Coordinates of C-alpha atoms in Angstrom, one line a residue:
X2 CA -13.5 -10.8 -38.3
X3 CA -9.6 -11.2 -38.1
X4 CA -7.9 -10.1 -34.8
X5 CA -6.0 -7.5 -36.2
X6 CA -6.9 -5.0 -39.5
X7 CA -4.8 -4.2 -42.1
X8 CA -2.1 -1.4 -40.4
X9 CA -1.5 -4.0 -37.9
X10 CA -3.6 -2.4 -34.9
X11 CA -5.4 -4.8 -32.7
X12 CA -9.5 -4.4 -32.9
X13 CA -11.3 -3.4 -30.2
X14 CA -12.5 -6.6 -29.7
X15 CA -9.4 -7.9 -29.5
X16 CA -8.1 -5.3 -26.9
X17 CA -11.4 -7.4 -24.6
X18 CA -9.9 -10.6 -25.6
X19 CA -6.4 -9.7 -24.9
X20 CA -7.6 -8.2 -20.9
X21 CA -9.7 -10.9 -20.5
X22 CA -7.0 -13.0 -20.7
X23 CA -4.7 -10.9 -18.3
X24 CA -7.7 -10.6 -15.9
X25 CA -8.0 -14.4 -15.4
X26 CA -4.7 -15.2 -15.1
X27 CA -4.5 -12.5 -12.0
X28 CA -8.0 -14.2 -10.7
X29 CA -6.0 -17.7 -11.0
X30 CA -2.7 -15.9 -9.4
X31 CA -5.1 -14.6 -6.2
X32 CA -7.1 -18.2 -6.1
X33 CA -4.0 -20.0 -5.7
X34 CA -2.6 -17.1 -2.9
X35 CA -6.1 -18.0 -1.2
X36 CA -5.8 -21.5 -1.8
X37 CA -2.3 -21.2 0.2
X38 CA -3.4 -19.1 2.8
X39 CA -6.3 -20.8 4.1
X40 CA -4.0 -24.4 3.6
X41 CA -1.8 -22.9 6.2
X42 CA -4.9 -20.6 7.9
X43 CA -3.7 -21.7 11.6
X44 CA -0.1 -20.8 11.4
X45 CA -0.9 -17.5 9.2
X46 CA -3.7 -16.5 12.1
X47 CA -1.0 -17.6 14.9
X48 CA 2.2 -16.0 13.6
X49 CA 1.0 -13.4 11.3
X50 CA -2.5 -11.5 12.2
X51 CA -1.8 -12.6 16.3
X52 CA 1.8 -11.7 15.8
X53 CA 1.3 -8.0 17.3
X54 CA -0.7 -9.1 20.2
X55 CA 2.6 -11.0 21.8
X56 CA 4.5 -9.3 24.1
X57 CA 7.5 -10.5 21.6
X58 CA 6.6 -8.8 19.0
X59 CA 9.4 -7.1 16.9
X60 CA 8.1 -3.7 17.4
X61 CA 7.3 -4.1 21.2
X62 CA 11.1 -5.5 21.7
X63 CA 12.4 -2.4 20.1
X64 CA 10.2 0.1 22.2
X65 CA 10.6 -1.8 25.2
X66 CA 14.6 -1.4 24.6
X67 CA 14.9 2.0 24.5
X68 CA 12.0 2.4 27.0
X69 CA 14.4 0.5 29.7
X70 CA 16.9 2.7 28.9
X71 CA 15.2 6.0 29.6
X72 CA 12.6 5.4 32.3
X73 CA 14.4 2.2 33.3
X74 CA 11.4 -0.5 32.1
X75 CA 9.5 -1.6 30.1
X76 CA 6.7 0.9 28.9
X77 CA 4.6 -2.1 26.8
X78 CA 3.5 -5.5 28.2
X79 CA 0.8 -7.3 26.8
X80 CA -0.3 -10.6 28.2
X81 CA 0.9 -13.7 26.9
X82 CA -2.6 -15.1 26.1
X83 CA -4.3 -12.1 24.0
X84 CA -8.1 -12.2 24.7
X85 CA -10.2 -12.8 21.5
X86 CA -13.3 -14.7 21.5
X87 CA -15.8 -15.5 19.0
X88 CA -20.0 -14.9 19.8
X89 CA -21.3 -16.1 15.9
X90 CA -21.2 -19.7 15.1
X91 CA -19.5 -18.8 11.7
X92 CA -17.3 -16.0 12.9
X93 CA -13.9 -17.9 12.8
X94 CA -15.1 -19.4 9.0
X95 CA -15.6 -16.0 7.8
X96 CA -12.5 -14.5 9.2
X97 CA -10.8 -17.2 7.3
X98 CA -12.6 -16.4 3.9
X99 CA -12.0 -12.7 4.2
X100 CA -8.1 -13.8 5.1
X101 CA -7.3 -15.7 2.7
X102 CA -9.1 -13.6 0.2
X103 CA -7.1 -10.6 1.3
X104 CA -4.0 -12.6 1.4
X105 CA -4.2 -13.9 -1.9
X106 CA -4.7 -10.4 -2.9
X107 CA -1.4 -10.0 -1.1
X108 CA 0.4 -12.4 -2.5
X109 CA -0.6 -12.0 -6.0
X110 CA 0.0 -8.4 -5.9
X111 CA 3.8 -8.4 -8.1
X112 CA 2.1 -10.5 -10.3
X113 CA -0.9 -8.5 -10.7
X114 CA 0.9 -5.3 -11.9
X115 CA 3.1 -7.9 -13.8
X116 CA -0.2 -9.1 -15.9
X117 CA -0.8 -5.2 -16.7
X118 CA 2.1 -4.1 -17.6
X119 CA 2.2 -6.9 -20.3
X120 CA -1.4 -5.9 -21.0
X121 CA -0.4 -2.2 -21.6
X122 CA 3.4 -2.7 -22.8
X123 CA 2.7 -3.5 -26.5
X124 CA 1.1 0.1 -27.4
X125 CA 3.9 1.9 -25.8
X126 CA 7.5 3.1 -27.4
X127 CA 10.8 2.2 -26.3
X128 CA 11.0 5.2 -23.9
X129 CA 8.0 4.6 -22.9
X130 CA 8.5 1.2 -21.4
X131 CA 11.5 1.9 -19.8
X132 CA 9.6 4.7 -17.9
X133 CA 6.9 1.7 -17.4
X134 CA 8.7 -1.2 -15.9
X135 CA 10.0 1.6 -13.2
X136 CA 6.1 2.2 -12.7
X137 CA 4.8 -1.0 -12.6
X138 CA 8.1 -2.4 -9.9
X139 CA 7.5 0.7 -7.5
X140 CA 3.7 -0.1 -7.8
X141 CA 4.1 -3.2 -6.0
X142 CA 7.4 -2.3 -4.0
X143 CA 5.4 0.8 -2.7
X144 CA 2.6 -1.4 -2.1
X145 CA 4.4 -4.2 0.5
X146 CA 6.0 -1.3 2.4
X147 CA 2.6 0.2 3.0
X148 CA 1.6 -3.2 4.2
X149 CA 4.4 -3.6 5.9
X150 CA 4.4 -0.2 7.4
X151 CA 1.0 -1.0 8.6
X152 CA 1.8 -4.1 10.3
X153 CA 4.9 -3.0 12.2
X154 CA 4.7 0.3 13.0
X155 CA 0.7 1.1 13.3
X156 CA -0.9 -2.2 14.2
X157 CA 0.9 -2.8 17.5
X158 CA 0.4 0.6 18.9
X159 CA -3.8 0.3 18.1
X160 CA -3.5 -2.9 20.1
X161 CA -1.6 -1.8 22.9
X162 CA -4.1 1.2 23.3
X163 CA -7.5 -1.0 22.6
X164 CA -6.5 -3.4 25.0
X165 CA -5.4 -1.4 28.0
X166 CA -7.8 1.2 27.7
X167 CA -10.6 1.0 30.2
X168 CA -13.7 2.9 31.6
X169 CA -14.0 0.7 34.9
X170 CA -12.0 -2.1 36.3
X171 CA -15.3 -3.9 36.8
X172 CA -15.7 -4.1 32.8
X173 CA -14.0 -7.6 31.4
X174 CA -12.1 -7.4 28.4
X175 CA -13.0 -9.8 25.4
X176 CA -12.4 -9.0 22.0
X177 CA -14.4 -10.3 18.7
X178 CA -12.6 -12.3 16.2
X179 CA -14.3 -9.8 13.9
X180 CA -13.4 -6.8 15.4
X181 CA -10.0 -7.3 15.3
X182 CA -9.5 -8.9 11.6
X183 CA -11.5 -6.1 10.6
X184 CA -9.4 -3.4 12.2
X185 CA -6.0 -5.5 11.1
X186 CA -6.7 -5.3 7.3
X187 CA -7.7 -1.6 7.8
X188 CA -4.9 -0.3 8.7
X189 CA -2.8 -3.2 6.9
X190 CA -4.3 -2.7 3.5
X191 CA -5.3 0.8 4.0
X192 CA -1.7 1.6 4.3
X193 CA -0.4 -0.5 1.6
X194 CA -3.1 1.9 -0.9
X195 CA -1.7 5.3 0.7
X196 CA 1.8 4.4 0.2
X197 CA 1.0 4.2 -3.6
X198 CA 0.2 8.1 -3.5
X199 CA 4.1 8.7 -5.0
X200 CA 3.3 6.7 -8.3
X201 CA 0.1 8.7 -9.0
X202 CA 2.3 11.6 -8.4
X203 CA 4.9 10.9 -10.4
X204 CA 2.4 9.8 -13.1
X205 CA 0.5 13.1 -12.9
X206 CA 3.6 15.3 -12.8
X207 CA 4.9 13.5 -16.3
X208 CA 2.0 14.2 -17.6
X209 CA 1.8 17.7 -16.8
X210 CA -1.0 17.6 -14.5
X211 CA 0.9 18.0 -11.2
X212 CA 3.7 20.5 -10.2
X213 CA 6.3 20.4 -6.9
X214 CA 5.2 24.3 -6.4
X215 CA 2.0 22.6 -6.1
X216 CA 2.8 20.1 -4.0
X217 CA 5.1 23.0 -1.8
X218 CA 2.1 25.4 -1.4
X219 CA -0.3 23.5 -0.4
X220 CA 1.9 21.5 2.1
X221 CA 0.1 22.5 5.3
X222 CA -3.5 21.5 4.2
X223 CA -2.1 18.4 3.1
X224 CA -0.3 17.5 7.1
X225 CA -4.3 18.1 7.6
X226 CA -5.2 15.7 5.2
X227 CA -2.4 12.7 6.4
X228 CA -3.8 13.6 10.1
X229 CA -7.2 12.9 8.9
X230 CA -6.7 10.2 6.7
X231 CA -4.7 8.6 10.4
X232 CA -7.4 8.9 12.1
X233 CA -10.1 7.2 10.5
X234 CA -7.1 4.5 9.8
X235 CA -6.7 4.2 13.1
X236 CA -9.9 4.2 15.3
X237 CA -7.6 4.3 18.3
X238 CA -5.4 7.2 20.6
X239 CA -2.7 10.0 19.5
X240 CA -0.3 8.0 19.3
X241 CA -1.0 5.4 17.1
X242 CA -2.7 8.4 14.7
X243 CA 0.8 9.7 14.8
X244 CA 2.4 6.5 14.2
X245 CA 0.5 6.2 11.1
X246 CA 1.1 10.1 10.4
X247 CA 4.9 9.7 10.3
X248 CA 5.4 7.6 7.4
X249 CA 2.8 9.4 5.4
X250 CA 4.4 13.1 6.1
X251 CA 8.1 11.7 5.2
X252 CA 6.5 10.0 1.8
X253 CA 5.1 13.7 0.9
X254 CA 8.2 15.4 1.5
X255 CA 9.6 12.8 -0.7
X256 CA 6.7 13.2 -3.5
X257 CA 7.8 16.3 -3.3
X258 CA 11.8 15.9 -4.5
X259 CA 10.1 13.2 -6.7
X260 CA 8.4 16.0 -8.3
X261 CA 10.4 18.2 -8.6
X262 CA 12.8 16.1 -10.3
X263 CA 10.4 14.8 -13.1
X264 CA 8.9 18.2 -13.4
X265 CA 13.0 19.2 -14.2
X266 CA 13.1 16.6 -16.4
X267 CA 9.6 17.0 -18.4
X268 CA 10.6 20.5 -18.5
X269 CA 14.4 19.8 -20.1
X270 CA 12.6 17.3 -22.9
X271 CA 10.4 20.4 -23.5
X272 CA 12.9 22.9 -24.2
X273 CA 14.7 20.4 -26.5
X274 CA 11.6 19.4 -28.7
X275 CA 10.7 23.4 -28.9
X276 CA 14.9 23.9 -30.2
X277 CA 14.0 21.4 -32.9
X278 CA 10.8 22.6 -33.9
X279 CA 12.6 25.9 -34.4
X280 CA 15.3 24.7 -36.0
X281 CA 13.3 22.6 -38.3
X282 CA 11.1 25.7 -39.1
X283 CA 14.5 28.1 -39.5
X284 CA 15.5 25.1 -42.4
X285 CA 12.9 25.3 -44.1

């Protein structure tokens, strides 16, 4: 059977061949992002996942700044040795395997989307590729800032509250290994999938699914549904729920504008394609 028929289409069979090809390159792409982590596991664990338990933390100088400045000190101050233990002879091997995993994932991500838009980019006009690469680059942009987000703004807050909060001064405070990798890739990667809500929005509004007087009416229930959505992220106080609401609120209001600009603009090639239909009937 030849790869292609006669009109030039690619068989269905060929469409499998054609993925399977994209799929293993990505799986090769995340093995070599693992491979990289877990060469470099002690500095990644040290800099990286301990980075927001050091009292030098970006995000606890920059509090800590304008803290002095209105109380007059320092409103954060971890210890200098963070207190994480491990009880399970394999604990610190698995936290290594889910890490690199993850970070592989991570690192691979650009070239992830890049594998699928090359996948998907024959079958679609010219138009339609331009609108594609924008996709496929705010995927991944989106992606890393929701990461990123995660990591600076929501991480070191659930720490600062996990560690000082206490029932009894007689209680000691030791936290598992596993614990606390499993909370940090949580909120990290749970994030990093939240902040690719705009893309499926602007998707669903090209396609006609989704409206901004949609998005505008039901604003309230969804600040219910971000609050929510904070709280399981974040099994910690108010404040680090609302330091993970923050970012999601502003990112609706801007899905909204988003919206409201494609809807415009779906709306605009609308009109036009109806003037020509009409015209073209008028002719003949």
């Amino acid at each position: 059977m030849s790869e292609k028929n006669k009109q030039g289409e690619m068989s269905f069979l060929g469409h499998i061949g054609e993925l399977r090809g994209h799929l293993i390159r990505a799986l090769l792409a995340i093995a070599v992002g693992a491979f990289l982590i877990g060469f470099n596991i002690k500095w990644v664990m040290d800099t990286i996942l301990l980075g927001p338990t050091k009292p030098g933390f970006l995000t606890f100088k920059v509090v800590n700044y304008f803290s002095r400045m209105v109380i007059g000190q320092d409103s954060i101050t971890l210890p200098e040795h963070f207190p994480l233990q491990v009880r399970r002879l394999f604990d610190q091997f698995n936290a290594m395997m889910a890490i690199s995993i993850v970070g592989g994932i991570l690192l691979a991500f650009p070239y992830i989307v890049w594998e699928l838009w090359k996948f998907i980019s024959p079958g679609l006009h010219e138009n339609e590729k331009k609108n594609s690469i924008f996709i496929i680059n705010s995927t991944w942009i989106m992606f890393v800032l929701g990461a990123l987000s995660g990591y600076f703004l929501v991480m070191p807050f659930v720490i600062n509250f996990g560690y000082f909060f206490s029932l009894s001064d007689s209680i000691r405070v030791d936290i598992d290994l596993s614990s606390y990798i499993t909370i940090f890739l949580q909120i990290v990667l749970g994030m990093a999938v939240i902040f690719l809500f705009p893309i499926a929005v602007y998707i669903l509004t090209s396609m006609g699914v989704l409206t901004p007087m949609f998005l505008k009416t039901y604003r309230r229930h969804a600040i219910v549904v971000i609050m929510m959505v904070a709280a399981v992220l974040t099994p910690a106080d108010v404040l680090s729920m609302l330091a993970a609401a923050f970012p999601l609120l502003i990112l609706y209001e801007i899905c909204i504008i988003m919206s409201s600009r494609v809807y415009k603009r779906v709306q605009k090639n609308n009109n036009t394609e109806d003037n020509k239909d009409h015209l073209t009937k008028i002719e003949n």
